[in-house]
């Protein structure tokens, strides 16, 4: 047996071992149960196009069960009466359990999403654990203030924070465990209970995570996991009168539907939606950083990142050099199956999504765009797209204006800082932006004037639990992480006492 075939055999054994640890049922009120309909659906490996396993297909009836369990746990279960320190310890323990099961989580995430195993091992899974560890401390910061009302007589006023109640958390498929942590950790820290719906494409790590909740000591009903489709289970969560808040990450189109559905009981809604982020390379940039940085900004996770730097603006004096350098980086990317140790970029999530990305490429070429690298799907099994750089593009093209959510970047020239800021802001989105420069004036001006929720300087796609994150315009409502998490998952109550 060759070394390569031995590695493939070992990877297959590890993959099957990880899959064997995944529950196939819904997790409701501390137990794994079948969907009431008895239906299941297949989970597909995007690197091969083959089915990995079948899981329960929850729908509105199952959401009802999960909401009832969450409501009971919130209003009368032990979760409500726990001290903040007790709650903090449980949330920290969830982070520990993710770390203790690193290999299983990483294999499942890579099989499910298609991202290289090394990325899951060193990035996604430790990152998710970090969020639970950081947000565990949030439980002790549910603080209020005291004030003296300006009224005749003697008065005492105060404010206090209380949990929102039952939270519906709807997670996308591009970074499933990370965004599960982004929503669960602060929601639990604030004292809420949660109904979690992972994306139908990528439910594996959510189900495995659910199998660890009892081991962590979480009371029954505090976290419930309903796998199923967006138009059934997801829509039921958005519209449910027993849910007090929905936190959604996904496309702008679906975000708008969630807002409409939430009006029934005027539940609170936070949305982290699409993006078409600008990435600016100034003439004074350190190109040894900027060129690989620009490539990573768009090709990481096969371009399936909401903040991806998909609009590359390069000063005319260095445009050819930068585009050539990024193209060289693109051609050096080893595209293949997630469990191949030599692979540095995996497939896109599904056949439908691959075809969508290809349709954008075809549209770009019809409009006159040219490919400096890539430009097509690959004929392999699975759903692979070549890392692509398009030049000769105009601001009115679909490939420039619309979110492709694949490994495709459009490169455009500029001559002045004022010009490129205007070009960067010419979008309905406002999630992120970046600038590569050694000039403090340029950096600070971009920070102030770029219309985006996050601005990266000499880096890209950086997130931390201490930093607020969210979008402007059609990139969403509200901020996750940092102190903003308190705002998202708690209510402020005022109290006033007359003292005579």
CSV table of N, CA and C in Angstrom, one decimal, residues 122-279:
chain,number,residue,atom,x,y,z
A,122,UNK,N,-7.4,23.8,13.3
A,122,UNK,CA,-6.7,24.9,13.9
A,122,UNK,C,-7.5,26.2,13.9
A,123,UNK,N,-8.6,26.2,13.2
A,123,UNK,CA,-9.4,27.5,13.1
A,123,UNK,C,-10.8,27.3,13.7
A,124,UNK,N,-11.7,26.7,13.0
A,124,UNK,CA,-13.1,26.7,13.3
A,124,UNK,C,-13.4,26.2,14.7
A,125,UNK,N,-12.9,25.0,15.0
A,125,UNK,CA,-13.3,24.3,16.3
A,125,UNK,C,-12.7,25.0,17.5
A,126,UNK,N,-11.4,25.3,17.5
A,126,UNK,CA,-10.8,26.1,18.6
A,126,UNK,C,-11.5,27.5,18.7
A,127,UNK,N,-11.9,28.1,17.6
A,127,UNK,CA,-12.5,29.4,17.6
A,127,UNK,C,-13.9,29.3,18.3
A,128,UNK,N,-14.6,28.2,18.0
A,128,UNK,CA,-15.9,28.0,18.7
A,128,UNK,C,-15.8,27.9,20.2
A,129,UNK,N,-14.8,27.1,20.6
A,129,UNK,CA,-14.5,26.9,22.0
A,129,UNK,C,-14.2,28.2,22.7
A,130,UNK,N,-13.4,29.0,22.0
A,130,UNK,CA,-13.0,30.3,22.5
A,130,UNK,C,-14.2,31.2,22.8
A,131,UNK,N,-15.2,31.1,22.0
A,131,UNK,CA,-16.4,31.9,22.2
A,131,UNK,C,-17.1,31.6,23.4
A,132,UNK,N,-17.2,30.3,23.7
A,132,UNK,CA,-17.9,29.9,24.9
A,132,UNK,C,-17.1,30.3,26.2
A,133,UNK,N,-15.8,30.1,26.1
A,133,UNK,CA,-14.9,30.6,27.2
A,133,UNK,C,-15.0,32.1,27.5
A,134,UNK,N,-15.0,32.8,26.4
A,134,UNK,CA,-15.1,34.3,26.6
A,134,UNK,C,-16.4,34.7,27.1
A,135,UNK,N,-17.5,34.2,26.5
A,135,UNK,CA,-18.8,34.6,26.8
A,135,UNK,C,-19.3,34.1,28.2
A,136,UNK,N,-18.6,33.1,28.7
A,136,UNK,CA,-18.9,32.6,30.1
A,136,UNK,C,-18.9,33.8,31.1
A,137,UNK,N,-18.0,34.7,30.9
A,137,UNK,CA,-17.9,35.8,31.8
A,137,UNK,C,-19.0,36.8,31.6
A,138,UNK,N,-19.7,36.8,30.5
A,138,UNK,CA,-20.8,37.7,30.3
A,138,UNK,C,-21.9,37.5,31.3
A,139,UNK,N,-22.0,36.2,31.8
A,139,UNK,CA,-23.1,35.9,32.7
A,139,UNK,C,-23.0,36.8,34.0
A,140,UNK,N,-21.8,37.2,34.3
A,140,UNK,CA,-21.6,38.0,35.6
A,140,UNK,C,-21.7,39.5,35.3
A,141,UNK,N,-22.0,39.9,34.1
A,141,UNK,CA,-22.0,41.3,33.7
A,141,UNK,C,-23.4,41.8,33.4
A,142,UNK,N,-24.4,41.1,33.9
A,142,UNK,CA,-25.8,41.5,33.7
A,142,UNK,C,-26.1,42.7,34.7
A,143,UNK,N,-25.5,43.8,34.5
A,143,UNK,CA,-25.5,44.9,35.4
A,143,UNK,C,-26.5,46.0,35.0
A,144,UNK,N,-26.9,46.8,36.1
A,144,UNK,CA,-27.7,48.0,35.8
A,144,UNK,C,-27.1,49.2,36.4
A,145,UNK,N,-27.9,50.3,36.6
A,145,UNK,CA,-27.4,51.5,37.1
A,145,UNK,C,-28.4,52.1,38.1
A,146,UNK,N,-27.9,53.0,38.9
A,146,UNK,CA,-28.8,53.7,39.8
A,146,UNK,C,-28.9,55.2,39.4
A,147,UNK,N,-30.0,55.8,39.5
A,147,UNK,CA,-30.2,57.2,39.2
A,147,UNK,C,-31.1,57.9,40.2
A,148,UNK,N,-31.0,59.2,40.2
A,148,UNK,CA,-31.9,60.0,41.1
A,148,UNK,C,-32.9,60.8,40.2
A,149,UNK,N,-34.1,60.3,40.1
A,149,UNK,CA,-35.1,61.0,39.2
A,149,UNK,C,-35.3,62.5,39.6
A,150,UNK,N,-35.5,63.4,38.7
A,150,UNK,CA,-35.7,64.8,38.9
A,150,UNK,C,-37.2,65.1,39.2
A,151,UNK,N,-37.6,64.6,40.3
A,151,UNK,CA,-39.0,64.8,40.7
A,151,UNK,C,-39.1,65.4,42.1
A,152,UNK,N,-40.2,66.1,42.5
A,152,UNK,CA,-40.3,66.6,43.8
A,152,UNK,C,-40.3,65.5,44.8
A,153,UNK,N,-39.7,65.7,45.9
A,153,UNK,CA,-39.6,64.6,47.0
A,153,UNK,C,-38.4,63.8,46.9
A,154,UNK,N,-38.4,62.7,47.6
A,154,UNK,CA,-37.2,61.8,47.6
A,154,UNK,C,-37.5,60.5,46.8
A,155,UNK,N,-36.7,60.2,45.9
A,155,UNK,CA,-36.9,59.1,44.9
A,155,UNK,C,-35.6,58.3,44.8
A,156,UNK,N,-35.7,57.1,44.4
A,156,UNK,CA,-34.6,56.2,44.0
A,156,UNK,C,-35.0,55.5,42.7
A,157,UNK,N,-34.2,55.7,41.7
A,157,UNK,CA,-34.4,55.0,40.4
A,157,UNK,C,-33.3,54.0,40.1
A,158,UNK,N,-33.6,53.0,39.4
A,158,UNK,CA,-32.5,52.0,39.0
A,158,UNK,C,-32.9,51.3,37.7
A,159,UNK,N,-31.9,50.7,37.0
A,159,UNK,CA,-32.2,49.9,35.9
A,159,UNK,C,-31.6,48.5,36.1
A,160,UNK,N,-32.1,47.5,35.6
A,160,UNK,CA,-31.5,46.2,35.7
A,160,UNK,C,-31.7,45.4,34.3
A,161,UNK,N,-30.8,44.5,34.1
A,161,UNK,CA,-30.9,43.6,32.9
A,161,UNK,C,-31.5,42.3,33.2
A,162,UNK,N,-32.4,41.8,32.3
A,162,UNK,CA,-33.0,40.5,32.5
A,162,UNK,C,-33.0,39.8,31.1
A,163,UNK,N,-33.0,38.5,31.1
A,163,UNK,CA,-33.0,37.8,29.8
A,163,UNK,C,-34.2,38.1,29.0
A,164,UNK,N,-34.0,38.0,27.7
A,164,UNK,CA,-35.2,38.2,26.8
A,164,UNK,C,-36.2,37.1,26.9
A,165,UNK,N,-35.8,35.8,27.1
A,165,UNK,CA,-36.7,34.7,27.2
A,165,UNK,C,-36.3,33.5,26.3
A,166,UNK,N,-37.1,33.1,25.4
A,166,UNK,CA,-36.8,32.0,24.5
A,166,UNK,C,-36.2,32.6,23.2
A,167,UNK,N,-35.0,32.2,22.8
A,167,UNK,CA,-34.4,32.7,21.6
A,167,UNK,C,-34.4,31.6,20.6
A,168,UNK,N,-34.8,32.0,19.3
A,168,UNK,CA,-34.6,31.1,18.2
A,168,UNK,C,-33.4,31.5,17.4
A,169,UNK,N,-32.4,30.6,17.3
A,169,UNK,CA,-31.1,30.8,16.7
A,169,UNK,C,-31.1,30.0,15.4
A,170,UNK,N,-31.0,30.7,14.3
A,170,UNK,CA,-30.9,30.1,13.0
A,170,UNK,C,-29.5,30.3,12.4
A,171,UNK,N,-28.8,29.2,12.1
A,171,UNK,CA,-27.4,29.2,11.8
A,171,UNK,C,-27.2,28.8,10.3
A,172,UNK,N,-26.3,29.5,9.6
A,172,UNK,CA,-26.0,29.2,8.2
A,172,UNK,C,-25.0,28.0,8.1
A,173,UNK,N,-24.7,27.7,6.8
A,173,UNK,CA,-23.9,26.5,6.5
A,173,UNK,C,-22.5,26.7,6.3
A,174,UNK,N,-22.0,28.0,6.3
A,174,UNK,CA,-20.6,28.2,5.9
A,174,UNK,C,-19.6,28.0,7.0
A,175,UNK,N,-20.0,28.4,8.3
A,175,UNK,CA,-19.2,28.2,9.4
A,175,UNK,C,-20.1,27.7,10.6
A,176,UNK,N,-20.7,26.5,10.5
A,176,UNK,CA,-21.8,26.2,11.4
A,176,UNK,C,-21.4,26.2,12.9
A,177,UNK,N,-20.3,25.6,13.3
A,177,UNK,CA,-20.1,25.5,14.7
A,177,UNK,C,-19.7,26.9,15.3
A,178,UNK,N,-18.9,27.6,14.5
A,178,UNK,CA,-18.5,29.0,15.0
A,178,UNK,C,-19.8,29.8,15.2
A,179,UNK,N,-20.7,29.8,14.3
A,179,UNK,CA,-21.9,30.7,14.4
A,179,UNK,C,-22.9,30.1,15.4
A,180,UNK,N,-22.9,28.8,15.6
A,180,UNK,CA,-23.6,28.2,16.7
A,180,UNK,C,-23.1,28.8,18.0
A,181,UNK,N,-21.8,28.9,18.2
A,181,UNK,CA,-21.2,29.4,19.4
A,181,UNK,C,-21.5,30.9,19.5
A,182,UNK,N,-21.4,31.6,18.4
A,182,UNK,CA,-21.7,33.1,18.4
A,182,UNK,C,-23.0,33.4,19.0
A,183,UNK,N,-24.0,32.5,18.7
A,183,UNK,CA,-25.4,32.7,19.2
A,183,UNK,C,-25.7,32.1,20.5
A,184,UNK,N,-25.3,30.8,20.7
A,184,UNK,CA,-25.6,30.1,21.9
A,184,UNK,C,-24.9,30.7,23.1
A,185,UNK,N,-23.6,31.0,23.0
A,185,UNK,CA,-22.8,31.4,24.2
A,185,UNK,C,-23.4,32.6,24.9
A,186,UNK,N,-23.6,33.8,24.1
A,186,UNK,CA,-24.1,34.9,24.8
A,186,UNK,C,-25.6,34.8,25.2
A,187,UNK,N,-26.4,34.1,24.4
A,187,UNK,CA,-27.8,33.9,24.8
A,187,UNK,C,-27.9,33.1,26.1
A,188,UNK,N,-27.1,32.1,26.3
A,188,UNK,CA,-27.1,31.3,27.5
A,188,UNK,C,-26.5,32.2,28.7
A,189,UNK,N,-25.5,32.9,28.4
A,189,UNK,CA,-24.8,33.7,29.4
A,189,UNK,C,-25.8,34.8,30.0
A,190,UNK,N,-26.7,35.3,29.2
A,190,UNK,CA,-27.7,36.2,29.6
A,190,UNK,C,-28.9,35.6,30.3
A,191,UNK,N,-28.9,34.2,30.3
A,191,UNK,CA,-30.0,33.6,31.0
A,191,UNK,C,-31.2,33.1,30.2
A,192,UNK,N,-31.0,33.2,28.9
A,192,UNK,CA,-32.1,32.7,28.0
A,192,UNK,C,-32.0,31.2,27.8
A,193,UNK,N,-33.1,30.7,27.2
A,193,UNK,CA,-33.1,29.3,26.7
A,193,UNK,C,-33.2,29.4,25.1
A,194,UNK,N,-32.9,28.4,24.4
A,194,UNK,CA,-32.6,28.5,23.0
A,194,UNK,C,-33.2,27.3,22.2
A,195,UNK,N,-33.9,27.6,21.1
A,195,UNK,CA,-34.2,26.6,20.1
A,195,UNK,C,-33.3,26.9,18.9
A,196,UNK,N,-32.4,26.0,18.6
A,196,UNK,CA,-31.3,26.1,17.6
A,196,UNK,C,-31.7,25.3,16.4
A,197,UNK,N,-31.7,26.0,15.2
A,197,UNK,CA,-31.9,25.3,13.9
A,197,UNK,C,-30.6,25.5,13.1
A,198,UNK,N,-29.8,24.4,12.9
A,198,UNK,CA,-28.7,24.4,12.0
A,198,UNK,C,-29.2,24.4,10.6
A,199,UNK,N,-28.3,24.8,9.7
A,199,UNK,CA,-28.7,24.8,8.3
A,199,UNK,C,-28.9,23.3,7.8
A,200,UNK,N,-29.8,23.1,6.9
A,200,UNK,CA,-30.1,21.7,6.5
A,200,UNK,C,-28.9,21.1,5.8
A,201,UNK,N,-28.0,21.9,5.2
A,201,UNK,CA,-26.9,21.4,4.6
A,201,UNK,C,-25.8,20.9,5.6
A,202,UNK,N,-25.8,21.4,6.8
A,202,UNK,CA,-24.7,21.2,7.7
A,202,UNK,C,-25.1,21.0,9.1
A,203,UNK,N,-25.9,19.9,9.4
A,203,UNK,CA,-26.4,19.7,10.8
A,203,UNK,C,-25.5,18.9,11.7
A,204,UNK,N,-24.4,18.4,11.2
A,204,UNK,CA,-23.6,17.3,11.9
A,204,UNK,C,-23.0,17.8,13.3
A,205,UNK,N,-22.3,19.0,13.2
A,205,UNK,CA,-21.7,19.4,14.5
A,205,UNK,C,-22.7,19.9,15.5
A,206,UNK,N,-23.9,20.4,15.1
A,206,UNK,CA,-24.9,20.8,16.0
A,206,UNK,C,-25.5,19.6,16.7
A,207,UNK,N,-25.7,18.5,16.0
A,207,UNK,CA,-26.2,17.3,16.6
A,207,UNK,C,-25.2,16.7,17.6
A,208,UNK,N,-23.9,16.7,17.2
A,208,UNK,CA,-22.9,16.1,18.1
A,208,UNK,C,-22.7,17.0,19.3
A,209,UNK,N,-22.8,18.3,19.1
A,209,UNK,CA,-22.8,19.3,20.2
A,209,UNK,C,-23.9,19.0,21.2
A,210,UNK,N,-25.1,18.7,20.7
A,210,UNK,CA,-26.3,18.4,21.5
A,210,UNK,C,-26.0,17.2,22.4
A,211,UNK,N,-25.3,16.2,21.9
A,211,UNK,CA,-25.0,15.0,22.6
A,211,UNK,C,-24.1,15.3,23.8
A,212,UNK,N,-23.5,16.4,23.9
A,212,UNK,CA,-22.6,16.8,25.0
A,212,UNK,C,-23.2,17.7,26.1
A,213,UNK,N,-24.5,18.1,25.8
A,213,UNK,CA,-25.1,19.1,26.7
A,213,UNK,C,-25.3,18.5,28.1
A,214,UNK,N,-25.8,17.3,28.1
A,214,UNK,CA,-26.0,16.6,29.4
A,214,UNK,C,-24.7,16.5,30.2
A,215,UNK,N,-23.7,16.1,29.5
A,215,UNK,CA,-22.3,15.9,30.1
A,215,UNK,C,-21.9,17.3,30.7
A,216,UNK,N,-22.2,18.4,30.1
A,216,UNK,CA,-21.9,19.7,30.6
A,216,UNK,C,-22.7,20.1,31.8
A,217,UNK,N,-23.8,19.4,32.0
A,217,UNK,CA,-24.6,19.8,33.1
A,217,UNK,C,-25.8,20.7,32.8
A,218,UNK,N,-26.0,20.9,31.6
A,218,UNK,CA,-27.1,21.9,31.2
A,218,UNK,C,-28.5,21.2,31.5
A,219,UNK,N,-29.3,22.0,32.2
A,219,UNK,CA,-30.7,21.4,32.5
A,219,UNK,C,-31.5,21.1,31.2
A,220,UNK,N,-32.4,20.2,31.3
A,220,UNK,CA,-33.2,19.8,30.1
A,220,UNK,C,-34.0,21.0,29.7
A,221,UNK,N,-34.1,21.2,28.3
A,221,UNK,CA,-34.9,22.2,27.7
A,221,UNK,C,-34.2,23.5,27.5
A,222,UNK,N,-33.0,23.7,28.1
A,222,UNK,CA,-32.3,25.0,28.0
A,222,UNK,C,-31.8,25.2,26.5
A,223,UNK,N,-31.3,24.1,25.9
A,223,UNK,CA,-31.0,24.1,24.5
A,223,UNK,C,-31.7,23.0,23.8
A,224,UNK,N,-32.4,23.3,22.7
A,224,UNK,CA,-33.1,22.3,21.9
A,224,UNK,C,-32.6,22.5,20.5
A,225,UNK,N,-32.4,21.4,19.8
A,225,UNK,CA,-31.9,21.4,18.4
A,225,UNK,C,-32.9,20.8,17.5
A,226,UNK,N,-33.4,21.5,16.5
A,226,UNK,CA,-34.3,21.1,15.5
A,226,UNK,C,-33.7,21.1,14.2
A,227,UNK,N,-33.3,20.0,13.6
A,227,UNK,CA,-32.8,19.9,12.2
A,227,UNK,C,-34.0,19.9,11.3
A,228,UNK,N,-33.8,20.5,10.1
A,228,UNK,CA,-34.9,20.6,9.1
A,228,UNK,C,-34.6,21.7,8.1
A,229,UNK,N,-35.6,22.0,7.3
A,229,UNK,CA,-35.4,22.9,6.2
A,229,UNK,C,-35.9,24.3,6.6
A,230,UNK,N,-35.3,25.3,5.9
A,230,UNK,CA,-35.6,26.7,6.2
A,230,UNK,C,-37.0,27.1,6.1
A,231,UNK,N,-37.6,26.5,5.0
A,231,UNK,CA,-39.0,27.0,4.7
A,231,UNK,C,-40.0,26.3,5.6
A,232,UNK,N,-39.6,25.3,6.4
A,232,UNK,CA,-40.6,24.7,7.3
A,232,UNK,C,-40.1,25.0,8.7
A,233,UNK,N,-39.0,24.4,9.2
A,233,UNK,CA,-38.6,24.6,10.6
A,233,UNK,C,-38.1,26.0,10.8
A,234,UNK,N,-37.3,26.6,9.9
A,234,UNK,CA,-36.9,27.9,10.1
A,234,UNK,C,-38.0,28.9,10.1
A,235,UNK,N,-38.9,28.8,9.1
A,235,UNK,CA,-40.1,29.7,9.1
A,235,UNK,C,-40.9,29.6,10.3
A,236,UNK,N,-41.1,28.4,10.9
A,236,UNK,CA,-41.8,28.2,12.1
A,236,UNK,C,-41.2,28.9,13.3
A,237,UNK,N,-39.9,28.9,13.4
A,237,UNK,CA,-39.2,29.6,14.4
A,237,UNK,C,-39.4,31.1,14.3
A,238,UNK,N,-39.3,31.6,13.1
A,238,UNK,CA,-39.4,33.1,12.9
A,238,UNK,C,-40.8,33.5,13.2
A,239,UNK,N,-41.8,32.7,13.0
A,239,UNK,CA,-43.2,33.2,13.2
A,239,UNK,C,-43.8,32.8,14.5
A,240,UNK,N,-43.1,32.0,15.3
A,240,UNK,CA,-43.7,31.4,16.5
A,240,UNK,C,-44.0,32.4,17.6
A,241,UNK,N,-45.2,32.4,18.1
A,241,UNK,CA,-45.5,33.3,19.1
A,241,UNK,C,-44.9,33.1,20.5
A,242,UNK,N,-44.3,31.9,20.7
A,242,UNK,CA,-43.7,31.6,21.9
A,242,UNK,C,-42.2,31.9,21.9
A,243,UNK,N,-41.7,32.4,20.8
A,243,UNK,CA,-40.3,32.8,20.8
A,243,UNK,C,-40.2,34.3,20.9
A,244,UNK,N,-39.3,34.8,21.8
A,244,UNK,CA,-39.2,36.2,22.1
A,244,UNK,C,-38.1,36.9,21.3
A,245,UNK,N,-37.2,36.2,20.7
A,245,UNK,CA,-36.2,36.8,19.9
A,245,UNK,C,-35.7,35.8,18.8
A,246,UNK,N,-35.4,36.3,17.6
A,246,UNK,CA,-34.8,35.5,16.6
A,246,UNK,C,-33.4,36.1,16.3
A,247,UNK,N,-32.4,35.3,16.3
A,247,UNK,CA,-31.1,35.7,15.8
A,247,UNK,C,-30.7,34.9,14.6
A,248,UNK,N,-30.6,35.5,13.4
A,248,UNK,CA,-30.4,34.9,12.2
A,248,UNK,C,-29.1,35.3,11.5
A,249,UNK,N,-28.4,34.4,10.9
A,249,UNK,CA,-27.3,34.7,10.1
A,249,UNK,C,-27.5,33.9,8.7
A,250,UNK,N,-27.4,34.7,7.6
A,250,UNK,CA,-27.7,34.1,6.3
A,250,UNK,C,-27.9,35.1,5.3
A,251,UNK,N,-28.6,34.8,4.2
A,251,UNK,CA,-28.7,35.7,3.1
A,251,UNK,C,-29.7,36.9,3.4
A,252,UNK,N,-29.5,38.0,2.7
A,252,UNK,CA,-30.3,39.1,2.9
A,252,UNK,C,-31.8,38.8,2.5
A,253,UNK,N,-32.0,38.0,1.5
A,253,UNK,CA,-33.3,37.7,1.0
A,253,UNK,C,-34.1,37.0,2.1
A,254,UNK,N,-33.5,36.0,2.8
A,254,UNK,CA,-34.1,35.2,3.8
A,254,UNK,C,-34.3,36.1,5.1
A,255,UNK,N,-33.3,37.0,5.3
A,255,UNK,CA,-33.4,37.9,6.4
A,255,UNK,C,-34.7,38.7,6.3
A,256,UNK,N,-35.0,39.2,5.2
A,256,UNK,CA,-36.2,40.0,5.0
A,256,UNK,C,-37.5,39.2,5.2
A,257,UNK,N,-37.4,37.9,4.9
A,257,UNK,CA,-38.6,37.1,5.1
A,257,UNK,C,-38.8,36.8,6.6
A,258,UNK,N,-37.7,36.7,7.3
A,258,UNK,CA,-37.7,36.5,8.8
A,258,UNK,C,-38.3,37.8,9.5
A,259,UNK,N,-37.9,39.0,9.0
A,259,UNK,CA,-38.5,40.2,9.6
A,259,UNK,C,-40.0,40.2,9.4
A,260,UNK,N,-40.5,39.8,8.2
A,260,UNK,CA,-41.9,39.8,8.0
A,260,UNK,C,-42.6,38.8,8.9
A,261,UNK,N,-42.0,37.6,9.0
A,261,UNK,CA,-42.7,36.6,9.9
A,261,UNK,C,-42.7,37.0,11.3
A,262,UNK,N,-41.7,37.7,11.8
A,262,UNK,CA,-41.6,38.1,13.2
A,262,UNK,C,-42.6,39.1,13.6
A,263,UNK,N,-43.3,39.7,12.7
A,263,UNK,CA,-44.2,40.8,13.1
A,263,UNK,C,-45.4,40.3,13.9
A,264,UNK,N,-45.7,39.0,13.8
A,264,UNK,CA,-46.9,38.4,14.5
A,264,UNK,C,-46.9,38.7,15.9
A,265,UNK,N,-45.8,38.5,16.7
A,265,UNK,CA,-45.8,38.9,18.1
A,265,UNK,C,-44.7,40.0,18.3
A,266,UNK,N,-44.2,40.6,17.3
A,266,UNK,CA,-43.2,41.7,17.3
A,266,UNK,C,-42.0,41.2,18.1
A,267,UNK,N,-41.6,40.0,17.9
A,267,UNK,CA,-40.4,39.5,18.6
A,267,UNK,C,-39.2,40.3,18.1
A,268,UNK,N,-38.2,40.4,19.0
A,268,UNK,CA,-37.0,41.0,18.6
A,268,UNK,C,-36.2,40.2,17.6
A,269,UNK,N,-35.5,40.9,16.7
A,269,UNK,CA,-34.8,40.3,15.6
A,269,UNK,C,-33.4,40.9,15.4
A,270,UNK,N,-32.4,40.1,15.3
A,270,UNK,CA,-31.1,40.5,14.9
A,270,UNK,C,-30.7,39.7,13.7
A,271,UNK,N,-30.0,40.4,12.8
A,271,UNK,CA,-29.7,39.8,11.5
A,271,UNK,C,-28.3,40.1,11.1
A,272,UNK,N,-27.5,39.1,10.7
A,272,UNK,CA,-26.2,39.2,10.1
A,272,UNK,C,-26.3,38.6,8.7
A,273,UNK,N,-26.3,39.5,7.7
A,273,UNK,CA,-26.7,39.1,6.3
A,273,UNK,C,-25.5,39.2,5.4
A,274,UNK,N,-25.9,39.5,4.1
A,274,UNK,CA,-24.9,39.4,3.0
A,274,UNK,C,-23.9,40.5,3.0
A,275,UNK,N,-22.9,40.4,2.1
A,275,UNK,CA,-21.9,41.4,2.0
A,275,UNK,C,-21.3,41.4,0.6
A,276,UNK,N,-20.6,42.5,0.3
A,276,UNK,CA,-19.8,42.6,-1.0
A,276,UNK,C,-18.7,43.5,-0.6
A,277,UNK,N,-17.8,43.0,0.2
A,277,UNK,CA,-16.8,43.8,0.9
A,277,UNK,C,-15.7,44.3,0.0
A,278,UNK,N,-15.4,45.5,0.2
A,278,UNK,CA,-14.3,46.2,-0.5
A,278,UNK,C,-12.9,45.9,0.1
A,279,UNK,N,-11.9,45.6,-0.7
A,279,UNK,CA,-10.6,45.4,-0.1
A,279,UNK,C,-9.6,46.3,-1.0
